Coordinates of C-alpha atoms and ligand atoms in Angstrom, one line a residue:
M1 CA -18.8 -15.1 -23.9
Q2 CA -15.9 -14.5 -26.1
I3 CA -14.1 -11.0 -25.9
S4 CA -11.4 -10.0 -28.1
Q5 CA -8.3 -10.2 -26.3
S6 CA -7.2 -7.2 -28.2
L7 CA -9.9 -5.2 -26.7
F8 CA -8.4 -6.0 -23.1
R9 CA -5.1 -4.8 -24.4
V10 CA -6.6 -1.5 -25.4
M11 CA -8.4 -1.2 -22.1
E12 CA -5.1 -1.7 -20.3
A13 CA -3.3 0.9 -22.6
Y14 CA -6.0 3.4 -21.7
A15 CA -5.9 2.8 -18.1
E16 CA -2.3 3.3 -18.2
E17 CA -2.2 6.5 -20.3
Y18 CA -5.4 7.8 -18.3
K19 CA -4.1 6.8 -14.8
V20 CA -7.2 4.6 -14.2
P21 CA -6.8 2.2 -11.8
I22 CA -7.9 -1.6 -12.7
I23 CA -7.3 -4.8 -11.4
R24 CA -3.8 -5.9 -11.1
K25 CA -3.2 -9.0 -13.0
A26 CA -2.7 -11.3 -10.3
G27 CA -6.1 -10.4 -8.9
A28 CA -7.9 -10.6 -12.0
K29 CA -6.5 -14.1 -12.3
V30 CA -8.0 -15.1 -8.8
L31 CA -11.2 -13.2 -9.7
T32 CA -11.9 -14.8 -12.9
G33 CA -11.0 -18.2 -11.4
L34 CA -13.7 -17.6 -9.0
I35 CA -16.3 -16.8 -11.6
A36 CA -15.3 -19.7 -13.6
G37 CA -15.7 -22.1 -10.4
C38 CA -18.6 -20.3 -9.0
K39 CA -20.6 -20.1 -12.4
P40 CA -22.8 -16.9 -11.0
L41 CA -25.9 -15.7 -13.0
A42 CA -26.2 -12.5 -11.3
V43 CA -23.2 -10.5 -10.4
L44 CA -22.8 -6.9 -9.1
E45 CA -19.8 -4.9 -9.3
I46 CA -19.2 -1.8 -7.2
G47 CA -16.4 0.4 -8.9
A48 CA -16.7 -0.6 -12.6
A49 CA -14.1 2.3 -13.8
I50 CA -13.7 1.7 -17.5
G51 CA -15.4 -1.9 -17.3
Y52 CA -12.2 -3.9 -17.4
S53 CA -12.9 -6.3 -14.6
A54 CA -16.5 -6.4 -15.4
L55 CA -15.9 -7.7 -18.9
K56 CA -13.2 -10.1 -17.5
M57 CA -16.1 -11.5 -15.2
L58 CA -18.2 -11.8 -18.4
E59 CA -15.9 -13.5 -20.2
N60 CA -15.9 -16.2 -17.8
M61 CA -19.4 -16.6 -16.6
P62 CA -22.1 -18.6 -17.9
A63 CA -24.0 -17.8 -21.3
D64 CA -27.0 -16.6 -19.5
G65 CA -25.4 -14.6 -16.7
K66 CA -25.4 -11.0 -16.1
I67 CA -23.8 -8.2 -14.4
T68 CA -25.0 -5.0 -12.9
A69 CA -21.8 -2.4 -12.3
I70 CA -21.8 1.0 -10.7
E71 CA -19.5 3.8 -11.2
L72 CA -19.5 7.3 -9.7
D73 CA -17.2 8.8 -12.1
P74 CA -19.0 10.1 -15.3
E75 CA -16.0 10.3 -17.6
R76 CA -15.0 6.6 -16.8
I77 CA -18.6 5.1 -17.1
A78 CA -18.7 6.9 -20.6
V79 CA -15.6 5.1 -21.6
A80 CA -16.8 2.0 -19.9
R81 CA -19.9 2.3 -22.1
Q82 CA -18.0 2.6 -25.3
F83 CA -15.9 -0.6 -24.2
V84 CA -18.8 -2.7 -23.3
A85 CA -20.5 -1.8 -26.7
K86 CA -17.4 -2.6 -28.6
A87 CA -17.4 -6.0 -26.7
G88 CA -20.9 -6.6 -28.0
A89 CA -21.9 -7.0 -24.1
A90 CA -24.4 -4.4 -23.6
A91 CA -27.3 -6.7 -23.2
R92 CA -25.6 -8.5 -20.3
L93 CA -23.7 -5.7 -18.7
E94 CA -25.8 -3.0 -17.1
L95 CA -23.7 0.2 -16.2
I96 CA -25.2 2.4 -13.5
A97 CA -24.1 5.9 -13.0
G98 CA -23.9 7.4 -9.5
D99 CA -23.0 6.6 -5.8
A100 CA -22.7 2.8 -5.0
G101 CA -23.6 3.6 -1.4
K102 CA -26.8 5.0 -2.3
I103 CA -27.7 2.8 -5.3
I104 CA -27.3 -0.5 -3.7
T105 CA -29.9 0.4 -1.3
E106 CA -32.4 0.7 -4.4
L107 CA -31.2 -2.5 -5.9
R108 CA -33.2 -5.7 -5.4
G109 CA -30.7 -8.7 -6.1
P110 CA -30.6 -11.5 -5.2
Y111 CA -26.8 -11.4 -6.3
D112 CA -24.7 -14.8 -6.6
F113 CA -21.3 -12.8 -6.8
I114 CA -20.5 -9.4 -5.6
F115 CA -17.0 -7.8 -6.6
I116 CA -16.4 -4.9 -4.1
D117 CA -13.8 -2.5 -5.8
A118 CA -14.7 1.0 -5.0
A119 CA -14.1 3.5 -2.2
K120 CA -12.0 1.5 0.6
G121 CA -13.3 3.1 3.3
Q122 CA -17.0 2.4 2.4
Y123 CA -16.4 -1.7 1.9
L124 CA -17.9 -2.3 5.2
D125 CA -20.8 -0.1 4.3
Y126 CA -21.2 -1.6 1.1
F127 CA -21.4 -5.4 2.6
R128 CA -23.9 -4.5 5.3
K129 CA -26.2 -2.9 2.8
L130 CA -25.9 -6.1 0.6
E131 CA -26.3 -8.7 3.3
G132 CA -30.0 -9.0 2.6
K133 CA -29.5 -9.2 -1.2
L134 CA -27.6 -12.4 -1.6
A135 CA -28.6 -15.6 -3.0
V136 CA -28.0 -18.6 -1.0
G137 CA -24.4 -19.6 -1.4
A138 CA -23.2 -16.2 -2.7
V139 CA -19.6 -15.0 -2.8
I140 CA -18.3 -11.5 -1.9
A141 CA -14.9 -10.6 -3.1
A142 CA -13.4 -7.3 -2.2
D143 CA -10.1 -6.2 -3.9
N144 CA -7.2 -4.1 -2.3
I145 CA -8.1 -5.6 1.1
L146 CA -4.3 -5.8 2.2
F147 CA -3.8 -2.2 0.7
R148 CA -0.1 -2.2 -0.1
G149 CA 0.8 -4.5 2.7
F150 CA -0.5 -2.0 5.4
V151 CA -3.5 -3.9 6.5
E152 CA -1.7 -6.7 7.8
S153 CA 1.4 -5.1 8.9
G154 CA 2.2 -4.4 12.6
Q155 CA 3.5 -1.0 11.8
A156 CA 1.4 2.3 11.7
P157 CA 0.4 3.2 8.0
P158 CA 1.5 6.6 6.7
R159 CA -0.8 9.6 8.1
R160 CA -2.6 9.7 4.6
Y161 CA -3.7 6.2 4.5
R162 CA -4.6 5.8 8.3
T163 CA -8.3 5.9 7.8
I164 CA -8.3 3.5 4.8
V165 CA -6.5 1.2 6.4
M166 CA -8.5 1.3 9.8
R167 CA -11.8 0.9 7.9
L168 CA -10.2 -2.1 5.7
R169 CA -9.3 -3.7 9.2
Q170 CA -12.6 -3.1 10.5
Y171 CA -14.3 -5.0 7.2
L172 CA -11.9 -7.8 7.8
E173 CA -12.8 -8.1 11.5
Y174 CA -16.6 -7.9 10.5
V175 CA -16.4 -10.5 7.8
N176 CA -14.0 -12.8 9.8
T177 CA -16.5 -12.9 12.8
H178 CA -19.7 -13.1 10.8
P179 CA -21.7 -16.4 11.5
A180 CA -22.9 -16.5 8.2
F181 CA -20.0 -16.1 6.2
S182 CA -16.6 -17.9 5.8
T183 CA -13.7 -15.7 4.6
T184 CA -10.3 -16.1 3.1
V185 CA -7.9 -13.5 2.3
R186 CA -5.8 -14.3 -1.0
Q187 CA -2.3 -12.5 -1.1
D188 CA -2.7 -12.1 -5.0
G189 CA -2.3 -8.6 -6.4
D190 CA -3.3 -6.2 -3.5
G191 CA -5.0 -8.8 -1.7
I192 CA -8.6 -9.9 -2.2
A193 CA -11.0 -11.1 0.8
I194 CA -13.3 -13.7 -0.5
S195 CA -16.4 -14.1 1.7
Y196 CA -18.5 -17.1 1.2
Y197 CA -21.9 -16.7 2.4
R198 CA -23.9 -19.9 4.0
G199 CA -25.0 -22.7 1.5
T200 CA -21.9 -22.3 -1.0
T201 CA -20.8 -24.8 -3.2
C202 CA -17.7 -23.2 -4.8
E203 CA -15.6 -22.8 -1.7
Ligands
SAM301 C1 -10.1 0.5 -8.6 S1 -11.3 1.4 -9.6 C2 -12.2 0.1 -10.3 C3 -11.4 -0.9 -11.2 C4 -12.5 -1.7 -11.8 N1 -13.2 -2.7 -10.8 C5 -11.2 -2.8 -12.7 O1 -10.7 -3.5 -12.1 O2 -11.4 -2.7 -13.8 C6 -12.4 2.1 -8.3 C7 -13.5 2.8 -9.0 O3 -14.5 2.9 -8.0 C8 -15.1 4.2 -8.2 N2 -15.9 4.6 -6.9 C9 -15.3 5.3 -6.1 N3 -16.2 5.5 -5.2 C10 -17.4 5.2 -5.6 C11 -18.6 5.4 -5.4 N4 -19.0 5.8 -4.1 N5 -19.7 4.7 -5.8 C12 -19.4 4.1 -7.1 N6 -18.3 4.2 -7.6 C13 -17.0 4.5 -6.9 C14 -14.0 5.1 -8.6 O4 -14.5 6.1 -9.6 C15 -13.3 4.0 -9.5 O5 -13.5 4.3 -10.7

């Protein structure tokens, strides 16, 4: 689907002005490359913010593909709804307001592609809850997995980041040792872990 590039520029300016964390350019390139290569029809995004990465994904998906995106912050999801409407994408991008940890237990799936980009400490919880909702060959991409370089650094992170870094390490340990997944970590942006579920054709 064609989405006006000027709309993306407006979203980037909004994110900058209101300090909304959106995917970095390098990470977006990896994400859209994955989407273009894997051609998922059913995508789930955890942590939509103002809808920027969701629209980037939609732009690269097959014409009959759909996205479900979850966002906790009421103000952000309200803005996301406006941008999605402006893009003419409301019929293909469903935004759900609320806590992803709870909402994903109520979703049925199956999903071909999942983008995890919400509470860093909850990634492993999201992943475990979604394991039974994957289509054969699904891909799960988790953003910020290297968290400013602290996750793979041998040094202790600052105290305020200790729990996040510990949890992201636990996520990586889990996906790296899971027999049904093959995982690679891309260094682009803030790091993206890409886990390919068994039967994948887009690795
Ligand atoms: C990094 S931002 C997402 C950016 C977006 N994916 C993009 O690149 O355009 C993370 C978002 O996750 C949301 N979030 C945090 N905890 C959440 C939760 N438990 N459930 C749903 N969303 C959550 C935050 O409000 C925030 O907007």
